């Protein structure tokens, strides 16, 4: 007769203690010593880190990592892109005709309106500065939880006359490389993003 | 050949075949304003600030227009009143007016910050009858995108609640409070004419306007509160027999045959699944383990009773049913339609949701609040939660006055994100009244009342407060031709009393 098989789930508890190959009491390596192949990583780690803010790139490919807030803004942006490809609204047509010079003049007029220059914005592009100014304008509604393009369109629909130069900047950025990232306001990223702070 | 006094036992037997009264069809054109997108398209990541922003942005122009008409040439002493853009721009001693959203700071309101402070467990807040604190510590503030302004004044004795958009005329005082002399709200919006929508669609297709017959009546009931036990049976059966013409003789039959639609305004099932207190939940969890189907967890008899009630009436009368506070629908406004799975028999009279989102001739399960056209009149019906919540903010205000103010503020649910649970609308707030209804119904109120209010552009609205059927055993009949209201009481005579 074949040997009796053990009944499932009826394994007797092992009373014999096992050898432990890990754990603090069995450390082989001294804490200060480094392994040989870690030398290369060490050299690259001590390279000076960038002093600028590293903006976490929300690529739609790692959808599993996105928070619901990120995912919603990504989806809104995709819907906007699809809507644009279907039919372009008159505002968008007008916005596409706006020249870079007009955008720069708009921004210079805004800067002249303030008495003191803006600080901590030296390394931002003009486009990003215009978009941040648009985010911080409370009369167009809260900037979190919504894509910038959607917010502009909502303000337009409610008759609040948002500046057409902002729409021009948004459309220009959309044709660029970071189409998804630019739609999310910086404040929204700070509040809702899941990315860890890089040391 | 009918018998005049309804007593069919008197007199000779009939020779002619029985007279079969029939019902006219109901001309019904619902709107889908309050339906939310389904499934993954419904997002909750946005905040409620969007809702307040939408409300203010949409109503601001209307309020400014009204305020300019009222205070355009207002002078106090030598000073003219002028408008300031933002709430924080008011200056001390200057007579000005500003538009903002009201926020009532009340101690007894359920406060999420109190819940966070109680670290270990969150107790379901005890149901408060009113939020007004006895010591008079409640404050009123006017808010817009720039900030908040505390307001005070005698003109504010006409009550306001969180969420209504107002213009306030006054001046700022030394301590920063804005002393209000007068207020102004947006007032009733434009009212479409009777048959407005139907005529517009007909005109678009270049057909002729059809000749419309005299409209019938609509029976409105709320608070059936069916429990599935034997308690509801008698009056519910009487009501059903009245509607189908089985009860009483031909005078009542000829009255009831004029009814062309039944509108059930909420709370058809009583208390679907109460949230257990901590002790009950622990007891339930540690109790006996049931294998297979645990009958104590779900009792289908209330919805079966409701289903058979509806299925008896549906062959001859179309029904529109709204969910209410105690119905198995979502808690947050706008409550979505009751699922057809609850009505296995009645759903044969409804169009399947995959095919169409409305049913004109059978059972139409709709949202709460709901608006649509019945016999050409625009009707706005709610299950009553909006009105009851508003009444908790104020004292000694009649239900109809609250309903009138809600229409004049153009908000279906002014207290919505604050103390009434609500979906966070981001693009478009359907809880604003954009077209003035002809009839405004609130169900589940303590008593039956009606009133007609008029607006600045000759709008006329009939306000109806429908009582709970469970307590009052009465049904409201609204004549759609003359807009007259009558009430039908179902009484049960108890022997010996």
XYZ file of C-alpha atoms in Angstrom:
696
model
C 0.000 0.000 0.000
C 1.251 3.432 -0.756
C 2.378 5.423 2.236
C -0.422 7.207 4.015
C -0.778 10.802 2.826
C -1.132 13.475 5.391
C -4.629 14.957 5.727
C -4.830 18.508 4.424
C -4.608 21.130 7.016
C -3.647 18.709 9.714
C 0.102 19.320 9.732
C 1.405 18.903 13.228
C 3.204 21.865 14.635
C 6.934 21.568 14.316
C 8.341 21.463 17.818
C 11.919 21.375 16.655
C 13.500 24.781 16.399
C 15.057 25.761 13.081
C 18.382 27.345 12.362
C 18.253 31.061 11.925
C 20.365 32.509 9.156
C 19.191 36.081 9.509
C 18.293 38.351 12.313
C 20.226 40.759 14.465
C 21.742 38.055 16.654
C 23.244 36.255 13.643
C 24.715 39.163 11.694
C 27.693 38.088 9.660
C 28.602 41.407 8.194
C 29.629 44.264 10.393
C 27.238 47.196 10.116
C 29.961 49.597 8.968
C 31.373 47.413 6.192
C 30.134 47.800 2.649
C 29.695 45.097 0.084
C 32.059 45.179 -2.912
C 29.602 45.927 -5.631
C 27.979 48.770 -3.740
C 30.965 50.983 -4.517
C 29.634 51.992 -7.894
C 26.223 52.999 -6.497
C 27.878 54.992 -3.773
C 29.751 57.117 -6.238
C 26.622 57.978 -8.174
C 24.693 58.677 -4.982
C 27.042 61.381 -3.824
C 26.551 63.385 -7.014
C 24.908 66.735 -6.132
C 21.164 66.548 -6.390
C 19.288 69.115 -8.390
C 18.272 72.094 -6.340
C 15.146 72.644 -8.406
C 11.838 71.060 -7.522
C 11.603 67.758 -9.253
C 8.091 67.608 -10.585
C 6.802 64.060 -10.553
C 5.845 63.161 -14.067
C 2.390 61.700 -14.150
C 2.630 59.402 -17.092
C -0.626 57.721 -17.955
C 1.161 54.402 -18.351
C 1.478 53.674 -14.649
C -2.181 54.012 -13.978
C -1.905 51.754 -10.990
C 0.179 54.315 -9.157
C -2.097 57.262 -9.703
C -4.211 58.587 -6.889
C -7.864 59.115 -7.681
C -7.224 62.825 -7.979
C -4.456 62.301 -10.524
C -6.510 59.786 -12.418
C -9.470 62.103 -12.619
C -7.408 64.985 -13.976
C -5.742 62.682 -16.502
C -9.135 61.491 -17.646
C -10.464 65.021 -17.918
C -7.478 65.999 -20.036
C -8.028 63.057 -22.355
C -11.679 63.990 -22.723
C -10.697 67.549 -23.581
C -8.230 66.368 -26.200
C -10.835 64.152 -27.780
C -13.360 66.978 -27.760
C -10.869 69.266 -29.449
C -10.186 66.763 -32.170
C -13.880 66.418 -32.819
C -14.773 70.083 -33.005
C -12.855 73.208 -32.183
C -14.765 75.935 -30.408
C -14.464 79.557 -31.575
C -12.448 80.475 -28.484
C -9.941 77.786 -29.267
C -9.624 78.936 -32.852
C -8.993 82.450 -31.676
C -6.534 81.259 -29.081
C -4.487 79.341 -31.591
C -3.954 82.528 -33.565
C -2.432 84.381 -30.634
C 1.251 85.065 -31.134
C 4.060 84.615 -28.656
C 4.580 88.350 -28.609
C 1.042 88.948 -27.436
C 1.459 86.421 -24.657
C 4.676 88.073 -23.541
C 3.029 91.501 -23.604
C 0.179 90.163 -21.509
C 2.616 88.828 -18.961
C 4.637 92.019 -18.860
C 1.474 94.028 -18.246
C 0.630 91.739 -15.351
C 4.066 92.120 -13.854
C 3.963 95.874 -14.181
C 0.710 95.943 -12.250
C 2.538 94.739 -9.157
C 4.779 97.007 -7.155
C 7.318 94.391 -6.187
C 8.757 91.719 -8.455
C 7.691 88.112 -7.960
C 10.079 85.988 -5.962
C 10.860 82.280 -6.214
C 9.707 82.189 -9.817
C 13.072 82.711 -11.515
C 13.350 79.233 -12.962
C 9.857 78.952 -14.303
C 9.027 79.548 -17.909
C 6.677 82.372 -18.842
C 4.036 79.856 -19.756
C 4.188 78.264 -16.329
C 4.063 81.670 -14.642
C 0.969 82.632 -16.596
C -0.690 79.362 -15.716
C 0.095 79.716 -12.033
C -1.346 83.212 -12.035
C -4.486 81.797 -13.605
C -4.661 79.108 -10.906
C -4.398 81.634 -8.136
C -7.163 83.876 -9.486
C -10.017 82.993 -7.190
C -12.735 84.534 -9.310
C -12.601 81.591 -11.709
C -13.240 79.069 -8.977
C -11.100 76.569 -7.082
C -8.103 75.262 -9.029
C -7.813 71.869 -7.329
C -9.490 68.738 -8.586
C -9.858 69.925 -12.155
C -7.767 70.199 -15.293
C -6.727 73.777 -16.173
C -8.367 73.585 -19.557
C -11.606 72.453 -18.006
C -11.426 75.276 -15.496
C -10.906 77.820 -18.245
C -13.853 76.447 -20.201
C -16.046 76.463 -17.123
C -15.174 80.084 -16.392
C -15.920 80.944 -20.011
C -19.269 79.201 -19.849
C -20.245 81.079 -16.691
C -19.469 84.383 -18.382
C -16.474 85.298 -16.212
C -14.330 86.227 -19.270
C -11.079 84.454 -18.460
C -8.136 85.874 -20.441
C -7.795 84.307 -23.865
C -4.003 84.364 -23.554
C -4.252 81.665 -20.889
C -6.142 79.448 -23.295
C -3.488 80.127 -25.908
C -0.752 79.051 -23.489
C -2.680 75.906 -22.550
C -3.190 74.899 -26.158
C 0.461 75.529 -26.966
C 1.561 73.413 -24.005
C -0.768 70.643 -25.008
C 1.028 70.174 -28.271
C 4.245 69.876 -26.318
C 5.713 66.977 -24.420
C 4.163 67.333 -20.989
C 0.564 67.609 -22.049
C -0.841 65.812 -19.031
C 1.343 67.427 -16.393
C 0.600 70.965 -17.455
C -3.125 70.494 -16.966
C -2.759 69.966 -13.267
C -2.264 73.063 -11.155
C 0.828 73.123 -8.994
C -1.243 73.580 -5.857
C -3.220 70.470 -6.734
C -0.011 68.489 -7.102
C 1.243 69.652 -3.752
C -2.004 68.823 -2.050
C -2.915 65.551 -3.602
C 0.078 63.896 -5.129
C 1.361 60.648 -3.770
C 4.971 61.142 -4.789
C 7.472 60.962 -1.940
C 9.788 63.842 -1.300
C 13.191 63.137 -2.843
C 16.078 63.750 -0.493
C -76.288 53.457 -16.208
C -74.974 54.686 -12.888
C -76.760 54.918 -9.591
C -76.859 58.427 -8.156
C -76.176 57.786 -4.507
C -73.780 54.946 -5.165
C -75.810 52.346 -3.396
C -76.032 49.567 -5.879
C -78.039 47.305 -3.589
C -81.192 49.316 -4.034
C -83.459 49.042 -6.995
C -83.955 46.552 -9.789
C -81.068 44.678 -11.352
C -79.473 46.361 -14.347
C -80.467 45.344 -17.839
C -77.854 47.283 -19.733
C -74.254 46.138 -19.700
C -72.220 47.756 -16.985
C -70.796 51.149 -17.756
C -67.028 50.879 -17.910
C -65.449 54.218 -17.205
C -62.053 54.761 -18.782
C -59.101 57.016 -18.105
C -57.589 59.582 -20.375
C -53.904 59.147 -21.107
C -51.509 61.297 -19.130
C -49.453 63.759 -21.191
C -46.087 63.380 -19.599
C -42.684 64.666 -20.585
C -40.049 64.179 -17.903
C -36.707 65.940 -17.682
C -33.480 64.306 -16.562
C -31.885 67.268 -14.819
C -30.870 65.472 -11.658
C -29.555 62.256 -13.091
C -25.922 61.629 -12.307
C -23.525 59.800 -14.645
C -23.241 56.138 -13.856
C -20.329 54.008 -12.770
C -16.783 55.233 -13.171
C -17.861 58.526 -14.687
C -19.128 59.710 -11.340
C -16.195 61.384 -9.625
C -15.815 62.274 -6.004
C -12.312 63.656 -5.963
C -13.441 67.258 -6.278
C -14.285 69.423 -3.316
C -17.506 71.149 -2.441
C -15.952 74.560 -2.987
C -16.746 74.021 -6.661
C -20.448 73.844 -5.838
C -20.474 77.078 -3.900
C -18.469 78.736 -6.654
C -20.951 77.569 -9.306
C -23.885 78.759 -7.250
C -22.432 82.203 -6.708
C -21.237 82.599 -10.287
C -24.625 81.700 -11.718
C -26.804 83.678 -9.372
C -24.602 86.715 -8.990
C -25.824 88.516 -12.082
C -29.469 87.971 -11.262
C -28.981 89.271 -7.729
C -27.046 92.304 -8.964
C -29.853 93.129 -11.358
C -32.477 92.951 -8.619
C -30.337 94.908 -6.213
C -29.649 97.652 -8.713
C -33.336 98.045 -9.363
C -34.021 98.280 -5.663
C -31.064 100.363 -4.496
C -29.904 102.121 -7.622
C -30.791 105.521 -6.267
C -30.822 104.789 -2.584
C -29.484 107.557 -0.434
C -28.974 107.667 3.287
C -28.254 111.178 4.431
C -26.055 112.484 1.687
C -24.431 109.267 0.784
C -25.297 107.170 -2.219
C -25.085 103.425 -1.992
C -22.587 101.869 -4.339
C -21.668 98.328 -5.131
C -18.390 96.795 -4.023
C -16.892 93.946 -5.959
C -15.668 91.686 -3.226
C -16.976 91.014 0.212
C -13.737 92.163 1.807
C -13.773 95.501 0.009
C -16.337 97.069 2.337
C -14.977 100.080 4.131
C -15.883 101.410 7.519
C -18.516 104.101 7.512
C -19.203 103.763 3.797
C -22.678 102.865 2.583
C -22.314 100.050 0.115
C -23.837 96.803 -1.011
C -22.193 93.507 -1.793
C -23.226 90.107 -3.126
C -22.233 86.910 -1.395
C -23.313 83.501 -0.168
C -24.745 83.241 3.308
C -23.028 81.024 5.819
C -24.692 80.410 9.168
C -22.331 79.573 11.961
C -24.400 77.500 14.360
C -23.118 75.576 17.332
C -25.495 72.655 17.035
C -24.804 71.878 13.403
C -23.096 68.537 12.867
C -19.466 69.470 12.578
C -16.853 67.278 10.973
C -14.127 68.851 13.100
C -15.821 67.577 16.250
C -15.737 64.092 14.791
C -12.024 64.319 14.125
C -11.384 65.404 17.682
C -13.027 62.255 18.989
C -10.134 60.105 17.960
C -11.202 56.646 18.903
C -14.578 56.190 17.333
C -17.139 58.228 15.555
C -20.600 58.183 17.007
C -23.494 58.727 14.666
C -24.570 62.274 15.543
C -27.879 62.339 17.395
C -30.658 63.547 15.162
C -31.171 67.173 16.034
C -34.583 68.673 15.779
C -33.153 72.103 15.204
C -29.713 73.630 14.793
C -30.619 76.929 16.378
C -28.740 77.234 19.612
C -30.703 78.371 22.603
C -28.174 80.925 23.771
C -28.333 82.960 20.577
C -24.710 82.404 19.698
C -25.429 81.796 16.056
C -23.707 84.064 13.611
C -24.410 84.881 10.039
C -21.694 85.562 7.510
C -21.534 86.587 3.915
C -18.929 84.800 1.876
C -17.439 84.882 -1.576
C -14.139 83.911 -3.191
C -12.229 86.587 -1.332
C -13.357 85.818 2.193
C -16.050 86.052 4.825
C -17.785 89.007 6.366
C -19.770 88.823 9.549
C -23.159 90.464 9.181
C -25.646 91.660 11.740
C -28.775 93.726 11.713
C -32.512 93.792 12.216
C -33.282 93.276 8.553
C -31.908 89.788 9.072
C -34.849 88.723 11.180
C -36.341 87.428 7.973
C -34.502 84.208 8.097
C -31.661 83.023 5.952
C -29.873 79.729 5.703
C -26.452 78.644 4.567
C -26.156 78.573 0.828
C -28.526 81.256 -0.364
C -27.036 84.063 -2.447
C -27.922 87.567 -1.322
C -27.094 91.181 -1.791
C -26.760 93.080 1.468
C -26.868 96.870 1.805
C -25.250 98.445 4.801
C -22.054 99.682 6.272
C -19.113 98.245 8.109
C -18.703 99.035 11.763
C -15.691 99.474 13.967
C -15.491 95.854 15.019
C -15.608 94.580 11.452
C -19.250 93.523 11.451
C -21.307 94.618 8.514
C -24.497 96.255 9.719
C -27.208 95.403 7.233
C -30.069 97.724 6.387
C -31.706 95.739 3.613
C -31.219 92.563 1.622
C -32.167 91.426 -1.829
C -32.307 88.015 -3.448
C -32.531 86.816 -7.023
C -36.283 86.151 -6.983
C -38.151 83.822 -9.282
C -36.552 83.046 -12.622
C -38.299 83.038 -15.967
C -41.262 80.755 -16.241
C -41.915 78.848 -19.432
C -45.515 78.908 -20.673
C -47.726 75.864 -20.344
C -46.842 73.294 -23.041
C -43.673 75.308 -23.673
C -41.354 72.366 -24.230
C -43.812 70.293 -26.216
C -44.667 73.178 -28.500
C -40.995 73.906 -29.054
C -40.289 70.353 -30.204
C -43.364 70.385 -32.406
C -42.401 73.714 -33.929
C -38.928 72.323 -34.644
C -40.422 69.545 -36.716
C -42.842 71.944 -38.408
C -45.878 69.978 -37.466
C -49.092 71.448 -36.288
C -49.955 71.752 -32.635
C -52.177 68.835 -31.717
C -55.551 69.482 -30.237
C -55.202 68.671 -26.586
C -58.080 67.397 -24.521
C -58.976 68.653 -21.111
C -56.412 67.477 -18.623
C -57.261 65.170 -15.792
C -56.053 65.153 -12.241
C -52.830 64.019 -10.686
C -52.933 62.155 -7.382
C -49.979 63.018 -5.174
C -49.088 60.930 -2.163
C -45.996 60.612 -0.027
C -44.830 58.711 3.012
C -46.536 55.403 2.361
C -43.883 53.908 4.666
C -44.682 50.330 3.935
C -43.232 47.987 6.514
C -44.364 44.646 5.195
C -46.239 43.760 8.361
C -50.004 43.767 8.555
C -50.256 47.302 9.897
C -50.281 49.051 6.548
C -52.763 46.863 4.837
C -56.141 48.423 5.372
C -55.641 52.031 4.373
C -53.224 51.068 1.624
C -55.767 48.675 0.138
C -58.477 51.296 0.367
C -56.260 53.731 -1.478
C -55.453 51.179 -4.144
C -59.118 50.318 -4.612
C -59.983 53.974 -4.854
C -57.472 54.484 -7.613
C -58.487 51.421 -9.587
C -62.186 52.232 -9.201
C -62.959 49.030 -7.336
C -64.099 50.731 -4.174
C -67.370 52.571 -3.761
C -69.958 53.239 -6.416
C -70.120 55.281 -9.550
C -69.956 58.805 -8.063
C -66.562 57.990 -6.589
C -65.639 56.011 -9.645
C -66.364 58.942 -11.896
C -64.218 61.126 -9.685
C -61.370 58.687 -9.609
C -61.468 58.100 -13.349
C -60.393 61.702 -13.834
C -57.071 60.878 -12.187
C -54.589 60.335 -14.972
C -51.331 59.892 -13.029
C -50.083 59.020 -9.561
C -47.018 60.770 -8.160
C -45.413 59.133 -5.140
C -43.178 61.728 -3.526
C -40.816 59.684 -1.425
C -40.601 57.441 1.635
C -42.544 54.544 0.189
C -40.601 52.052 2.279
C -40.019 52.620 5.924
C -36.530 52.665 7.302
C -34.709 50.328 4.986
C -31.579 49.608 6.970
C -30.840 51.618 10.070
C -27.189 52.129 10.946
C -26.535 50.016 14.016
C -25.106 51.536 17.132
C -21.775 50.258 18.340
C -23.231 47.768 20.794
C -25.685 46.284 18.337
C -23.012 45.897 15.718
C -20.687 44.099 18.124
C -23.530 41.830 19.213
C -24.401 41.031 15.619
C -20.781 40.287 14.740
C -20.110 37.994 17.672
C -23.445 36.265 17.373
C -24.129 32.833 15.976
C -22.556 32.118 12.669
C -25.209 31.461 10.055
C -24.367 29.238 7.177
C -26.145 29.836 3.933
C -28.677 32.615 3.630
C -29.096 34.636 6.786
C -32.755 35.550 6.799
C -32.412 37.966 9.689
C -30.183 40.253 7.665
C -32.626 41.100 4.922
C -36.371 41.172 4.961
C -37.845 41.436 1.479
C -41.469 41.817 2.509
C -41.656 45.644 2.516
C -40.473 45.933 -1.068
C -42.652 42.978 -2.076
C -45.647 44.709 -0.579
C -44.805 47.943 -2.384
C -44.277 46.053 -5.601
C -47.636 44.307 -5.423
C -49.293 47.623 -4.527
C -47.828 49.268 -7.609
C -48.506 46.300 -9.861
C -52.225 46.419 -8.967
C -52.504 50.066 -9.954
C -50.194 50.135 -12.974
C -52.421 48.437 -15.545
C -54.782 51.382 -15.459
C -52.770 54.299 -14.083
C -49.194 55.458 -14.825
C -47.050 56.135 -11.783
C -44.033 58.338 -11.145
C -42.146 57.280 -8.055
C -39.487 59.358 -6.299
C -37.124 57.972 -3.664
C -37.237 59.515 -0.219
C -35.239 59.648 2.955
C -36.069 56.137 4.122
C -36.029 54.488 0.699
C -33.257 52.199 -0.529
C -31.587 54.781 -2.725
C -28.393 56.732 -2.189
C -28.309 59.097 0.755
C -26.742 62.089 -0.981
C -28.850 64.429 -3.044
C -29.821 64.103 -5.849
C -31.091 60.639 -5.009
C -30.960 58.411 -8.036
C -34.021 56.481 -9.236
C -35.092 53.373 -7.350
C -33.588 50.352 -9.015
C -35.955 48.179 -11.083
C -34.659 45.130 -9.211
C -36.882 46.221 -6.332
C -39.988 45.859 -8.464
C -40.038 42.408 -10.075
C -43.738 42.625 -10.959
C -44.051 46.337 -11.657
C -41.060 46.539 -13.900
C -43.008 44.909 -16.694
C -44.735 48.261 -16.955
C -41.458 50.156 -17.164
C -38.954 50.526 -19.976
C -35.724 48.711 -19.134
C -32.964 51.210 -18.258
C -30.741 49.794 -20.987
C -33.275 50.867 -23.589
C -34.490 54.225 -22.404
C -34.215 56.425 -19.346
C -37.877 57.326 -19.072
C -41.216 55.587 -19.142
C -44.164 57.668 -20.166
C -47.050 55.266 -19.862
C -46.092 52.989 -17.008
C -43.896 53.070 -13.965
C -41.365 55.878 -14.149
C -38.768 55.609 -11.426
C -37.208 59.065 -11.181
C -34.707 61.033 -9.141
C -35.329 63.065 -6.027
C -35.625 66.046 -6.606
C -37.349 65.693 -9.942
C -38.660 68.050 -12.544
C -40.687 67.388 -15.618
C -43.809 68.328 -17.521
C -47.124 66.804 -16.522
C -49.965 67.911 -18.782
C -47.801 70.759 -19.975
C -47.189 72.284 -16.548
C -43.618 72.277 -15.270
C -43.555 70.387 -11.971
C -40.717 70.357 -9.467
C -41.164 67.615 -6.873
C -38.946 66.774 -3.918
C -39.125 64.139 -1.245
C -39.071 66.769 1.473
C -35.546 66.388 2.874
C -34.505 69.792 1.556
C -37.400 71.547 3.258
C -37.059 69.685 6.547
C -33.352 70.453 6.739
C -33.953 74.112 6.023
C -36.509 74.311 8.810
C -33.853 73.190 11.270
C -31.976 76.437 10.690
C -34.866 78.713 11.542
C -37.567 78.972 14.134
C -41.296 79.380 13.674
C -41.276 79.282 9.930
C -44.119 77.567 8.071
C -43.340 74.899 5.518
C -44.836 76.897 2.671
C -42.830 79.973 3.575
C -39.668 77.892 3.456
C -40.645 76.538 0.040
C -41.403 80.036 -1.221
C -38.037 81.312 -0.054
C -36.240 78.387 -1.660
C -37.793 79.291 -4.984
C -37.059 82.968 -4.582
C -33.440 82.194 -3.752
C -33.455 79.923 -6.811
C -31.955 77.024 -4.837
C -33.653 73.668 -4.654
C -31.419 72.688 -1.757
C -29.693 75.731 -0.274
C -28.321 73.825 2.697
C -27.009 71.120 0.407
C -23.335 70.617 0.944
C -23.454 72.056 4.450
C -25.873 69.893 6.423
C -27.555 67.922 3.661
C -25.474 65.293 1.944
C -24.911 66.049 -1.687
C -22.915 64.994 -4.751
C -19.979 67.360 -5.361
C -20.951 68.991 -8.627
C -18.066 70.494 -10.506
C -19.164 71.614 -13.957
C -22.790 72.406 -13.569
C -25.061 72.600 -10.530
C -28.528 71.211 -11.312
C -29.750 72.159 -7.857
C -30.356 75.703 -9.071
C -33.771 76.670 -10.353
C -33.223 78.019 -13.843
C -36.781 77.856 -15.080
C -39.550 78.645 -12.674
C -41.884 75.673 -12.217
C -45.655 76.031 -12.204
C -46.086 73.549 -9.399
C -43.665 72.893 -6.541
C -44.341 69.819 -4.410
C -42.633 68.793 -1.195
C -43.550 65.414 0.222
C -43.396 63.982 3.721
C -44.372 67.176 5.470
C -46.373 67.272 8.698
C -49.583 68.593 7.169
C -51.303 69.471 3.912
C -50.990 73.080 2.813
C -51.159 74.986 -0.406
C -50.370 78.483 -1.567
C -49.917 80.375 -4.798
C -47.023 82.804 -5.043
C -46.348 85.366 -7.730
C -43.112 86.652 -9.124
C -41.833 89.934 -10.525
C -42.551 88.890 -14.119
C -46.052 87.566 -13.457
C -44.874 84.090 -12.697
C -47.354 82.054 -10.679
C -46.317 79.023 -8.712
C -48.526 76.662 -6.761
C -46.772 75.399 -3.645
C -47.990 72.111 -2.248
C -46.956 70.464 0.958
C -48.051 66.840 0.941
C -48.511 65.040 4.269
C -47.287 61.569 5.091
C -49.861 58.965 4.135
C -48.917 56.783 7.068
C -50.045 59.365 9.585
C -52.656 61.420 7.831
C -54.134 58.801 5.484
C -54.788 61.473 2.922
C -54.008 61.933 -0.726
C -53.829 65.202 -2.639
C -55.665 65.510 -5.939
C -54.442 68.267 -8.213
C -56.621 69.226 -11.143
C -54.262 69.911 -14.005
C -56.688 72.073 -15.930
C -57.624 74.579 -13.254
C -54.747 73.934 -10.810
C -57.169 73.416 -7.980
C -56.330 71.153 -5.151
C -58.502 68.842 -3.123
C -57.712 66.270 -0.551
C -59.103 62.755 -0.207
C -59.059 61.148 3.223
C -59.135 57.429 3.774
C -60.608 56.674 7.120
C -61.062 53.369 8.822
C -63.981 53.110 11.176
C -63.040 51.209 14.272
C -65.992 49.411 15.799
C -66.723 50.485 19.298
C -65.156 53.965 19.054
